[in-house]
CSV table of C-alpha atoms (C1' of nucleotides) in Angstrom, one decimal:
chain,number,residue,atom,x,y,z
A,1,MET,CA,-13.5,13.1,67.8
A,2,GLU,CA,-15.5,12.4,64.8
A,3,ASN,CA,-12.6,11.4,62.6
A,4,THR,CA,-11.4,7.8,63.2
A,5,ILE,CA,-7.7,7.0,63.5
A,6,TYR,CA,-7.9,5.7,59.9
A,7,ASP,CA,-9.0,9.0,58.6
A,8,VAL,CA,-6.4,10.9,60.5
A,9,LEU,CA,-3.5,8.8,59.4
A,10,LYS,CA,-4.8,8.8,55.8
A,11,SER,CA,-5.1,12.5,55.7
A,12,ARG,CA,-1.5,12.9,56.7
A,13,ASP,CA,-0.4,10.1,54.4
A,14,LEU,CA,1.2,8.3,57.3
A,15,ILE,CA,0.1,4.8,56.1
A,16,LYS,CA,2.6,3.2,53.8
A,17,GLN,CA,1.2,-0.3,53.9
A,18,ILE,CA,-1.8,-1.8,55.7
A,19,THR,CA,-3.4,-5.2,56.0
A,20,PHE,CA,-7.1,-5.7,55.5
A,21,GLU,CA,-7.7,-2.1,54.9
A,22,ASP,CA,-11.5,-2.1,54.7
A,23,GLU,CA,-11.8,-4.3,57.7
A,24,PHE,CA,-9.5,-2.0,59.6
A,25,LYS,CA,-11.6,1.0,58.6
A,26,GLN,CA,-14.6,-0.7,60.1
A,27,LEU,CA,-12.7,-1.6,63.3
A,28,ALA,CA,-11.5,2.0,63.8
A,29,LYS,CA,-15.1,3.1,63.6
A,30,GLU,CA,-16.5,0.7,66.1
A,31,GLU,CA,-13.9,-0.1,68.7
A,32,LYS,CA,-11.3,1.2,70.9
A,33,PHE,CA,-8.4,-1.2,71.1
A,34,SER,CA,-4.7,-1.4,71.9
A,35,LEU,CA,-1.8,-1.2,69.5
A,36,TYR,CA,1.8,-1.8,69.9
A,37,LEU,CA,5.2,-0.7,68.6
A,38,GLY,CA,8.4,-2.6,69.3
A,39,ILE,CA,11.6,-0.7,70.2
A,40,ASP,CA,15.0,-2.3,70.5
A,41,PRO,CA,16.4,-1.1,73.8
A,42,THR,CA,20.1,-1.3,72.8
A,43,ALA,CA,20.6,2.4,73.6
A,44,ASP,CA,19.4,4.5,76.4
A,45,SER,CA,17.9,7.0,74.0
A,46,ILE,CA,15.7,6.7,71.0
A,47,HIS,CA,16.6,8.5,67.8
A,48,ILE,CA,14.7,10.1,65.1
A,49,GLY,CA,14.1,6.8,63.3
A,50,HIS,CA,11.7,5.8,66.0
A,51,PHE,CA,9.9,9.0,65.8
A,52,ILE,CA,7.4,8.6,63.0
A,53,PRO,CA,5.9,5.4,64.5
A,54,LEU,CA,5.7,7.3,67.8
A,55,MET,CA,3.9,10.1,66.1
A,56,MET,CA,1.5,7.6,64.7
A,57,MET,CA,1.1,6.1,68.1
A,58,SER,CA,0.3,9.6,69.4
A,59,TYR,CA,-2.5,10.0,66.9
A,60,PHE,CA,-3.9,6.6,67.9
A,61,GLN,CA,-3.9,7.7,71.5
A,62,LYS,CA,-5.7,10.9,70.6
A,63,CYS,CA,-8.3,8.9,69.0
A,64,GLY,CA,-8.9,7.0,72.1
A,65,HIS,CA,-6.8,3.9,71.6
A,66,LYS,CA,-4.3,2.5,74.0
A,67,PRO,CA,-0.6,2.5,73.0
A,68,ILE,CA,1.7,-0.3,74.2
A,69,ILE,CA,5.4,0.3,73.8
A,70,LEU,CA,7.2,-3.0,73.6
A,71,ILE,CA,10.8,-3.1,74.7
A,72,GLY,CA,12.7,-5.9,73.0
A,73,GLY,CA,14.5,-6.8,76.2
A,74,GLY,CA,14.2,-10.5,75.5
A,75,THR,CA,15.5,-10.4,72.0
A,76,ALA,CA,18.3,-8.1,73.1
A,77,LEU,CA,19.4,-10.6,75.7
A,78,ILE,CA,20.3,-13.0,72.9
A,79,GLY,CA,23.6,-12.3,71.3
A,80,ASP,CA,23.5,-11.7,67.6
A,81,PRO,CA,25.2,-14.7,66.1
A,82,SER,CA,25.7,-13.2,62.6
A,83,GLY,CA,28.9,-11.8,64.2
A,84,LYS,CA,29.2,-9.2,61.5
A,85,THR,CA,30.9,-6.9,63.9
A,86,ASP,CA,31.1,-7.5,67.6
A,87,MET,CA,28.7,-9.6,69.4
A,88,ARG,CA,25.7,-7.6,70.2
A,89,LYS,CA,26.1,-6.2,73.7
A,90,MET,CA,24.4,-8.3,76.3
A,91,LEU,CA,22.1,-6.1,78.2
A,92,THR,CA,21.6,-6.7,81.9
A,93,GLN,CA,18.3,-6.4,83.6
A,94,LYS,CA,19.5,-3.2,85.1
A,95,ASP,CA,20.6,-1.7,81.7
A,96,ILE,CA,17.2,-2.4,80.4
A,97,GLU,CA,15.4,-0.8,83.4
A,98,ASN,CA,17.5,2.3,82.9
A,99,ASN,CA,16.8,2.4,79.2
A,100,VAL,CA,13.1,2.0,79.8
A,101,GLU,CA,13.1,4.9,82.2
A,102,SER,CA,14.8,7.3,79.8
A,103,ILE,CA,12.8,6.1,76.8
A,104,LYS,CA,9.6,6.7,78.8
A,105,LYS,CA,10.8,10.2,79.7
A,106,GLN,CA,11.4,11.1,76.1
A,107,VAL,CA,8.3,9.6,74.8
A,108,SER,CA,6.0,11.1,77.5
A,109,ARG,CA,6.1,14.5,75.8
A,110,PHE,CA,3.7,13.3,73.1
A,111,ILE,CA,2.3,10.1,74.5
A,112,SER,CA,0.5,10.1,77.8
A,113,PHE,CA,1.1,7.5,80.5
A,114,GLU,CA,-1.8,8.7,82.5
A,115,GLY,CA,-5.5,8.9,82.1
A,116,GLU,CA,-8.1,6.6,80.6
A,117,ASN,CA,-6.2,5.1,77.7
A,118,ALA,CA,-2.7,5.5,79.2
A,119,ALA,CA,0.1,4.1,77.4
A,120,ILE,CA,2.0,1.2,78.9
A,121,ILE,CA,5.5,-0.2,78.5
A,122,VAL,CA,6.1,-3.9,78.4
A,123,ASN,CA,9.2,-6.0,78.0
A,124,ASN,CA,9.1,-9.1,75.9
A,125,ALA,CA,11.7,-10.7,78.2
A,126,ASP,CA,8.8,-11.3,80.5
A,127,TRP,CA,7.3,-13.9,78.3
A,128,ILE,CA,10.0,-14.8,75.7
A,129,LEU,CA,12.5,-16.0,78.2
A,130,LYS,CA,10.1,-18.4,79.8
A,131,GLN,CA,9.5,-20.2,76.6
A,132,ASN,CA,10.5,-23.8,76.3
A,133,TYR,CA,12.1,-24.3,72.9
A,134,ILE,CA,10.4,-27.5,71.9
A,135,GLU,CA,7.0,-26.1,73.0
A,136,PHE,CA,7.7,-22.9,71.2
A,137,ILE,CA,8.6,-24.5,67.8
A,138,SER,CA,5.8,-27.0,68.0
A,139,LYS,CA,3.1,-24.4,69.0
A,140,ILE,CA,4.3,-21.4,67.0
A,141,GLY,CA,6.9,-22.7,64.5
A,142,VAL,CA,4.5,-25.1,62.7
A,143,HIS,CA,2.6,-22.1,61.4
A,144,PHE,CA,5.6,-20.7,59.6
A,145,ASN,CA,6.3,-21.8,56.1
A,146,VAL,CA,9.9,-21.4,55.3
A,147,ASN,CA,9.4,-21.2,51.6
A,148,ARG,CA,7.2,-18.3,52.0
A,149,MET,CA,9.5,-16.7,54.5
A,150,LEU,CA,12.3,-16.9,52.1
A,151,SER,CA,10.4,-15.2,49.4
A,152,ALA,CA,9.8,-12.2,51.7
A,153,GLU,CA,11.5,-9.1,50.5
A,154,CYS,CA,13.5,-8.5,53.7
A,155,PHE,CA,15.1,-11.9,53.4
A,156,LYS,CA,15.9,-11.6,49.8
A,157,GLN,CA,18.5,-9.1,50.5
A,158,ARG,CA,20.0,-11.2,53.2
A,159,MET,CA,20.0,-14.2,51.0
A,160,GLU,CA,22.8,-12.7,49.0
A,161,ASN,CA,25.2,-12.4,51.9
A,162,GLY,CA,24.1,-15.2,54.1
A,163,LEU,CA,21.1,-15.6,56.4
A,164,THR,CA,21.4,-17.2,59.8
A,165,PHE,CA,18.9,-19.4,61.5
A,166,PHE,CA,18.7,-16.8,64.2
A,167,GLU,CA,17.5,-14.2,61.9
A,168,MET,CA,14.7,-16.4,60.7
A,169,ASN,CA,13.8,-17.0,64.3
A,170,TYR,CA,13.5,-13.4,64.9
A,171,MET,CA,10.4,-13.3,62.8
A,172,LEU,CA,8.9,-16.0,65.0
A,173,MET,CA,9.7,-14.2,68.2
A,174,GLN,CA,8.3,-10.9,66.9
A,175,SER,CA,5.2,-12.7,65.8
A,176,TYR,CA,4.9,-14.3,69.2
A,177,ASP,CA,5.1,-10.9,70.9
A,178,PHE,CA,2.1,-9.8,68.9
A,179,LEU,CA,0.2,-13.0,69.7
A,180,HIS,CA,1.0,-12.6,73.4
A,181,LEU,CA,-0.3,-9.0,73.4
A,182,PHE,CA,-3.3,-9.9,71.4
A,183,GLU,CA,-4.3,-12.5,73.9
A,184,ASN,CA,-3.5,-10.6,77.0
A,185,GLU,CA,-3.9,-6.9,76.2
A,186,ASN,CA,-6.5,-6.7,73.5
A,187,CYS,CA,-3.8,-5.6,71.2
A,188,ARG,CA,-5.2,-5.6,67.7
A,189,VAL,CA,-2.7,-3.6,65.7
A,190,GLU,CA,1.1,-3.5,65.3
A,191,ILE,CA,2.7,-0.5,63.9
A,192,GLY,CA,6.3,0.1,62.8
A,193,GLY,CA,8.6,1.3,60.1
A,194,ASP,CA,8.1,0.0,56.6
A,195,ASP,CA,11.3,-2.1,56.9
A,196,GLN,CA,9.4,-4.2,59.5
A,197,TRP,CA,6.6,-5.0,57.2
A,198,SER,CA,7.4,-8.7,56.7
A,199,ASN,CA,7.9,-9.3,60.3
A,200,MET,CA,4.7,-7.6,61.2
A,201,LEU,CA,2.8,-9.4,58.5
A,202,ALA,CA,4.0,-12.7,59.9
A,203,GLY,CA,2.5,-11.8,63.3
A,204,VAL,CA,-0.8,-10.8,61.8
A,205,ASP,CA,-0.9,-14.1,59.9
A,206,LEU,CA,0.0,-16.1,63.0
A,207,ILE,CA,-2.9,-14.6,65.0
A,208,ARG,CA,-5.3,-15.1,62.2
A,209,LYS,CA,-4.3,-18.7,62.0
A,210,LEU,CA,-4.9,-19.2,65.7
A,211,HIS,CA,-7.8,-16.9,66.3
A,212,LYS,CA,-9.3,-16.5,62.8
A,213,SER,CA,-9.4,-12.7,62.7
A,214,GLY,CA,-8.9,-9.4,64.4
A,215,SER,CA,-5.3,-8.6,63.9
A,216,PHE,CA,-3.8,-5.9,61.7
A,217,CYS,CA,-0.6,-4.1,61.1
A,218,LEU,CA,0.3,-1.0,59.4
A,219,THR,CA,3.6,0.7,58.5
A,220,CYS,CA,4.6,4.3,58.2
A,221,PRO,CA,6.8,5.6,55.5
A,222,LEU,CA,10.4,5.8,56.2
A,223,LEU,CA,11.7,9.4,56.4
A,224,LEU,CA,14.0,9.7,53.4
A,225,ASN,CA,15.8,12.7,52.0
A,226,SER,CA,15.9,13.5,48.4
A,227,GLU,CA,18.8,11.1,47.8
A,228,GLY,CA,16.7,8.2,49.2
A,229,LYS,CA,18.8,7.9,52.3
A,230,LYS,CA,17.3,7.8,55.8
A,231,MET,CA,17.0,11.2,57.3
A,232,GLY,CA,18.3,11.9,60.8
A,233,LYS,CA,21.8,10.7,60.2
A,234,THR,CA,24.5,13.2,61.2
A,235,VAL,CA,28.2,13.2,61.0
A,236,ASN,CA,28.3,11.8,64.5
A,237,GLY,CA,25.7,9.1,63.8
A,238,ALA,CA,22.1,9.2,64.5
A,239,LEU,CA,20.1,12.3,65.5
A,240,TRP,CA,19.2,11.4,69.1
A,241,LEU,CA,16.2,12.6,71.0
A,242,SER,CA,18.1,13.1,74.3
A,243,LYS,CA,19.8,16.4,74.7
A,244,GLU,CA,22.8,14.7,76.3
A,245,LYS,CA,23.5,13.0,73.0
A,246,THR,CA,22.4,15.7,70.6
A,247,SER,CA,22.2,19.2,71.9
A,248,VAL,CA,18.9,21.0,71.5
A,249,TYR,CA,20.7,23.6,69.4
A,250,ASP,CA,22.2,21.0,67.1
A,251,PHE,CA,18.8,19.3,66.9
A,252,TYR,CA,17.1,22.6,65.9
A,253,GLN,CA,19.8,23.3,63.4
A,254,TYR,CA,19.4,19.9,61.8
A,255,TRP,CA,15.8,20.6,60.9
A,256,ARG,CA,16.5,24.2,60.0
A,257,ASN,CA,19.0,23.0,57.4
A,258,ILE,CA,16.8,20.5,55.6
A,259,GLU,CA,16.4,20.7,51.9
A,260,ASP,CA,13.5,22.5,50.3
A,261,SER,CA,12.0,19.3,49.0
A,262,GLU,CA,11.9,17.8,52.4
A,263,VAL,CA,9.8,20.5,54.0
A,264,TYR,CA,6.5,19.0,53.1
A,265,ASN,CA,7.3,15.5,54.3
A,266,VAL,CA,8.8,16.7,57.5
A,267,LEU,CA,5.9,18.9,58.3
A,268,ARG,CA,3.4,16.3,57.5
A,269,MET,CA,5.0,13.4,59.3
A,270,LEU,CA,6.8,15.0,62.2
A,271,THR,CA,4.5,17.8,63.4
A,272,PHE,CA,1.0,18.1,64.6
A,273,LEU,CA,0.3,21.2,62.5
A,274,PRO,CA,-3.1,21.0,60.7
A,275,MET,CA,-2.8,19.9,57.1
A,276,ASP,CA,-4.0,23.3,55.8
A,277,GLU,CA,-1.1,24.9,57.4
A,278,VAL,CA,1.3,22.2,56.2
A,279,ASN,CA,0.2,22.7,52.6
A,280,ARG,CA,0.4,26.5,52.9
A,281,LEU,CA,4.0,26.3,54.3
A,282,SER,CA,5.4,23.8,52.0
A,283,ASN,CA,4.2,25.7,49.0
A,284,LEU,CA,6.0,28.9,49.8
A,285,ASP,CA,8.2,30.1,47.0
A,286,GLY,CA,11.9,30.6,46.8
A,287,SER,CA,13.6,32.0,49.9
A,288,LYS,CA,10.3,32.3,51.6
A,289,ILE,CA,10.4,28.7,52.4
A,290,ASN,CA,13.0,29.5,55.0
A,291,GLU,CA,10.0,30.7,57.1
A,292,ALA,CA,8.6,27.2,56.8
A,293,LYS,CA,11.9,25.6,57.8
A,294,LYS,CA,12.0,27.8,60.9
A,295,ILE,CA,8.6,26.5,61.8
A,296,VAL,CA,9.6,23.0,61.1
A,297,ALA,CA,12.6,23.2,63.3
A,298,TYR,CA,10.7,24.9,66.1
A,299,GLU,CA,7.8,22.6,66.1
A,300,ILE,CA,9.8,19.4,66.1
A,301,THR,CA,12.2,20.7,68.7
A,302,LYS,CA,9.2,21.7,70.8
A,303,LEU,CA,7.8,18.2,70.5
A,304,ILE,CA,10.9,16.6,71.6
A,305,HIS,CA,12.5,19.0,74.1
A,306,GLY,CA,9.6,21.1,75.2
A,307,GLU,CA,8.6,24.7,74.4
A,308,GLU,CA,11.1,26.4,76.6
A,309,GLU,CA,14.2,24.7,75.2
A,310,ALA,CA,12.8,25.1,71.6
A,311,LEU,CA,12.4,28.8,72.1
A,312,ILE,CA,16.0,29.1,73.4
A,313,ALA,CA,17.3,27.2,70.4
A,314,LYS,CA,15.3,29.3,68.0
A,315,ASN,CA,16.4,32.6,69.6
A,316,THR,CA,20.0,31.5,69.6
A,317,SER,CA,19.8,30.7,65.9
A,318,GLU,CA,18.2,33.9,65.0
A,319,GLU,CA,20.7,36.0,66.9
A,320,LEU,CA,23.6,34.2,65.3
A,321,PHE,CA,22.4,33.9,61.8
A,322,GLU,CA,20.1,36.8,61.2
A,323,ASN,CA,21.4,39.5,63.6
A,324,SER,CA,25.0,38.3,63.8
A,325,ASN,CA,24.8,38.9,67.5
A,326,ILE,CA,26.4,37.0,70.3
A,327,SER,CA,23.9,35.0,72.1
A,328,ASP,CA,24.1,33.9,75.7
A,329,THR,CA,22.7,30.5,74.9
A,330,MET,CA,25.0,29.6,72.0
A,331,PRO,CA,27.3,26.6,72.3
A,332,THR,CA,30.0,27.5,74.6
A,333,VAL,CA,33.4,26.0,75.5
A,334,ILE,CA,35.5,27.0,78.4
A,335,VAL,CA,39.3,26.7,77.9
A,336,ASP,CA,42.4,27.3,79.9
A,337,LYS,CA,44.9,29.9,79.2
A,338,GLU,CA,47.3,27.2,77.9
A,339,ASP,CA,45.0,26.3,75.1
A,340,LEU,CA,45.0,29.6,73.3
A,341,ASN,CA,46.9,28.4,70.2
A,342,ILE,CA,44.4,28.2,67.4
A,343,LEU,CA,45.1,24.6,66.5
A,344,ASP,CA,44.8,23.4,70.1
A,345,LEU,CA,41.7,25.4,70.4
A,346,LEU,CA,40.0,23.8,67.4
A,347,ILE,CA,40.7,20.4,68.9
A,348,LYS,CA,39.5,21.4,72.3
A,349,CYS,CA,36.2,22.6,70.8
A,350,ASP,CA,35.8,19.4,68.8
A,351,ILE,CA,35.8,21.2,65.5
A,352,THR,CA,38.7,19.2,64.3
A,353,SER,CA,40.2,15.9,65.5
A,354,SER,CA,43.8,16.7,64.6
A,355,LYS,CA,46.1,19.6,64.0
A,356,SER,CA,46.5,18.7,60.4
A,357,GLN,CA,42.9,19.0,59.8
A,358,GLY,CA,42.9,22.4,61.6
A,359,LYS,CA,45.7,23.6,59.3
A,360,VAL,CA,43.7,22.6,56.2
A,361,LEU,CA,40.7,24.5,57.5
A,362,ILE,CA,42.7,27.6,58.3
A,363,ASN,CA,44.5,27.5,54.9
A,364,GLN,CA,41.1,27.4,53.2
A,365,GLY,CA,39.9,30.3,55.1
A,366,GLY,CA,37.3,28.4,57.1
A,367,ILE,CA,38.1,29.7,60.6
A,368,LEU,CA,37.1,33.1,61.9
A,369,ILE,CA,37.7,34.6,65.3
A,370,ASP,CA,35.4,37.5,66.2
A,371,ASP,CA,34.7,37.7,62.5
A,372,ASN,CA,38.3,38.0,61.4
A,373,LYS,CA,39.6,35.4,59.1
A,374,ILE,CA,42.5,33.5,60.6
A,375,THR,CA,45.3,33.0,58.1
A,376,ASP,CA,48.2,32.1,60.4
A,377,ILE,CA,48.3,28.6,61.8
A,378,ASN,CA,50.4,29.9,64.7
A,379,TYR,CA,47.7,32.4,65.7
A,380,ASN,CA,47.2,32.8,69.4
A,381,ILE,CA,44.2,34.3,70.9
A,382,ASP,CA,44.7,37.6,72.6
A,383,ILE,CA,45.3,36.7,76.2
A,384,SER,CA,43.6,39.8,77.6
A,385,LYS,CA,40.2,38.7,76.1
A,386,LYS,CA,37.7,37.0,78.3
A,387,GLU,CA,35.7,35.5,75.5
A,388,VAL,CA,35.8,35.3,71.7
A,389,ILE,CA,33.5,33.9,69.1
A,390,LEU,CA,34.9,31.1,67.0
A,391,LYS,CA,33.3,30.5,63.7
A,392,LYS,CA,33.9,27.5,61.4
A,393,GLY,CA,32.5,27.9,57.9
A,394,LYS,CA,29.2,29.6,57.9
A,395,LYS,CA,27.2,27.5,60.2
A,396,VAL,CA,29.2,26.5,63.2
A,397,PHE,CA,29.5,29.1,66.0
A,398,ILE,CA,31.2,28.5,69.4
A,399,LYS,CA,31.7,30.9,72.2
A,400,ILE,CA,35.1,30.5,73.8
A,401,ILE,CA,35.3,31.6,77.4
A,402,ILE,CA,38.9,31.9,78.6
A,403,LYS,CA,39.5,31.0,82.1
B,1,G,C1',33.2,-33.3,55.3
B,2,G,C1',35.3,-31.6,50.2
B,3,G,C1',36.5,-27.5,46.8
B,4,A,C1',36.9,-22.3,45.3
B,5,A,C1',37.2,-17.1,46.0
B,6,G,C1',38.1,-13.1,49.0
B,7,A,C1',39.5,-9.4,53.5
B,8,U,C1',42.6,-2.4,51.0
B,9,G,C1',41.5,4.3,54.0
B,10,U,C1',34.5,6.8,56.4
B,11,C,C1',32.1,3.5,52.5
B,12,C,C1',32.5,1.4,47.5
B,13,G,C1',36.6,-0.1,44.7
B,14,A,C1',41.6,-0.2,41.7
B,15,G,C1',46.3,-1.8,42.7
B,16,U,C1',50.1,-8.4,42.0
B,17,G,C1',57.9,-6.5,44.6
B,18,G,C1',60.5,-0.1,44.5
B,19,C,C1',57.4,5.6,40.7
B,20,U,C1',52.0,3.7,46.7
B,21,A,C1',49.9,7.6,52.2
B,22,A,C1',47.8,3.9,48.0
B,23,A,C1',44.0,5.4,41.2
B,24,G,C1',38.8,6.3,40.6
B,25,G,C1',34.0,7.1,42.7
B,26,A,C1',30.7,8.2,46.8
B,27,G,C1',30.5,10.7,51.3
B,28,G,C1',32.6,14.6,54.7
B,29,C,C1',34.8,19.5,55.3
B,30,A,C1',36.1,24.4,53.4
B,31,G,C1',36.0,28.3,49.4
B,32,A,C1',33.0,30.8,45.2
B,33,C,C1',27.7,31.5,44.0
B,34,U,C1',23.1,31.5,47.2
B,35,G,C1',18.2,31.6,50.9
B,36,U,C1',21.6,28.6,57.2
B,37,A,C1',18.3,25.2,50.4
B,38,A,C1',19.5,22.6,46.0
B,39,A,C1',22.5,22.4,41.6
B,40,U,C1',27.4,23.8,39.8
B,41,C,C1',32.6,25.0,40.0
B,42,U,C1',37.4,24.9,43.1
B,43,G,C1',40.3,23.1,47.0
B,44,U,C1',40.8,19.4,50.7
B,45,U,C1',40.1,14.6,53.2
B,46,A,C1',46.0,9.2,58.3
B,47,G,C1',49.0,11.5,62.4
B,48,C,C1',53.2,14.7,63.9
B,49,U,C1',56.1,18.8,61.9
B,50,U,C1',56.8,26.1,59.7
B,51,A,C1',59.4,23.0,56.5
B,52,C,C1',63.1,18.9,54.9
B,53,G,C1',61.0,14.9,56.7
B,54,C,C1',59.4,11.3,60.2
B,55,U,C1',55.7,7.8,62.3
B,56,U,C1',51.7,4.6,61.7
B,57,A,C1',48.4,2.1,57.8
B,58,C,C1',46.0,-2.5,52.8
B,59,G,C1',42.3,-9.0,58.2
B,60,A,C1',46.2,-11.1,62.3
B,61,U,C1',51.1,-13.2,63.4
B,62,G,C1',55.6,-14.6,61.7
B,63,G,C1',59.1,-15.2,57.4
B,64,U,C1',61.7,-14.2,52.4
B,65,U,C1',64.0,-9.5,50.4
B,66,C,C1',68.4,-4.0,50.2
B,67,G,C1',63.0,-3.1,49.7
B,68,A,C1',56.3,-6.1,50.7
B,69,A,C1',49.4,-4.0,50.1
B,70,U,C1',51.9,-7.1,46.4
B,71,C,C1',55.9,-13.3,47.5
B,72,C,C1',55.8,-17.6,51.4
B,73,A,C1',53.7,-20.0,56.0
B,74,U,C1',50.2,-20.2,59.8
B,75,C,C1',45.8,-18.4,61.9
B,76,U,C1',41.0,-15.6,62.0
B,77,C,C1',36.8,-14.1,59.5
B,78,U,C1',33.4,-13.7,55.1
B,79,U,C1',31.1,-15.4,50.6
B,80,C,C1',30.2,-19.1,46.9
B,81,C,C1',29.9,-24.3,45.0
B,82,C,C1',29.5,-29.7,46.0
B,83,A,C1',27.8,-33.3,49.8
RNA sequence: GGGAAGAUGUCCGAGUGGCUAAAGGAGGCAGACUGUAAAUCUGUUAGCUUACGCUUACGAUGGUUCGAAUCCAUCUCUUCCCA
């Protein structure tokens, strides 16, 4: 590949901030190195927020560099003392192993764990937990200037509602991770979301203090919608990458429904489509941009769930929305004969969480069965039917199979 | 260690004895208009009930009162100031 990783990332505008830019450009030209990305293993699945750094990592790997995924098992073992809500769940060794396995599975669609520059997964528990406190603060802590730390943007916000010592230590631990990988794995670069900039910068500085040079970090832009909020949040929380948590169909629909203004960013940051194509698609006018959204949805779904699943989701959506046909693969709920009352049914299908809510929906004309608007809140589904199509609003379709 | 302020629905935030299931805003959902977009307008947004109404709910637990988000006591937590 004649383009260096720097050129590639630059062309997709995936670099938000970078340290020692010129030096990094040179390094990218001359050497193959390792780079790392830290992931908090508090859940057994990663969500879309992790995705852009992983895309970045994938580009690095394509350019011949070796990705290291760092699982924050050590830091997760420490309870969060800020006590805002509950104590952070303590993770057992076993939890972490499970999480690592599923994360690996999800990531392996676009990052390879085989071959010459295979990615590896490490757990910072392996070195953090061995640390002796006094040794740690005298070896690492002396290099951190509290005044400077406090002036960092990420602490400024915390200053307003209280900052705990733990949170300050977090920076040291993260920096130490980088140092450890630098010394043991030839890891030269840390990547991450832009909210991690201060922490990452601290690691780069630490290494440069101890080893004079060679460390870099770069951040990717956060994926924001037009209102400046993080994308990938749904009613039910995050948009997960595992299909047990977010179904492939829902995942596809999320991207199919993005705003016009988001198409460009999503294509550029979340797909591997060539930039020519990205530009062409995002400049489509008016309703034609729907074509671009279909491609966005398909490409991202393919990347996460594989081609087969993506095709199914795409076909299901087209059947439902464009041909108003019933699709075999649409979301389906099986109910007993006892649940044929419309209000019960809505709860059963997770469309509403209470009967009151269901009544409101029906009164507003938001519920359709087999394309007939339901107006009676006592409506019962015809018992002779084997299956019906329940529609909420314009976008939610569920096939009901009556047992 | 001393002092001050505060905790309200998904979130922000008004409310200082009955008119409060709790103003207003944001967000969510539905309807109209559209392109499975945005913007705009309308409705709706604790649970149960066809409904009258009932049951929960303003940090927790007790108390005062015919009646408490509102007053009192204790506790928990948060923030700020002084040391």
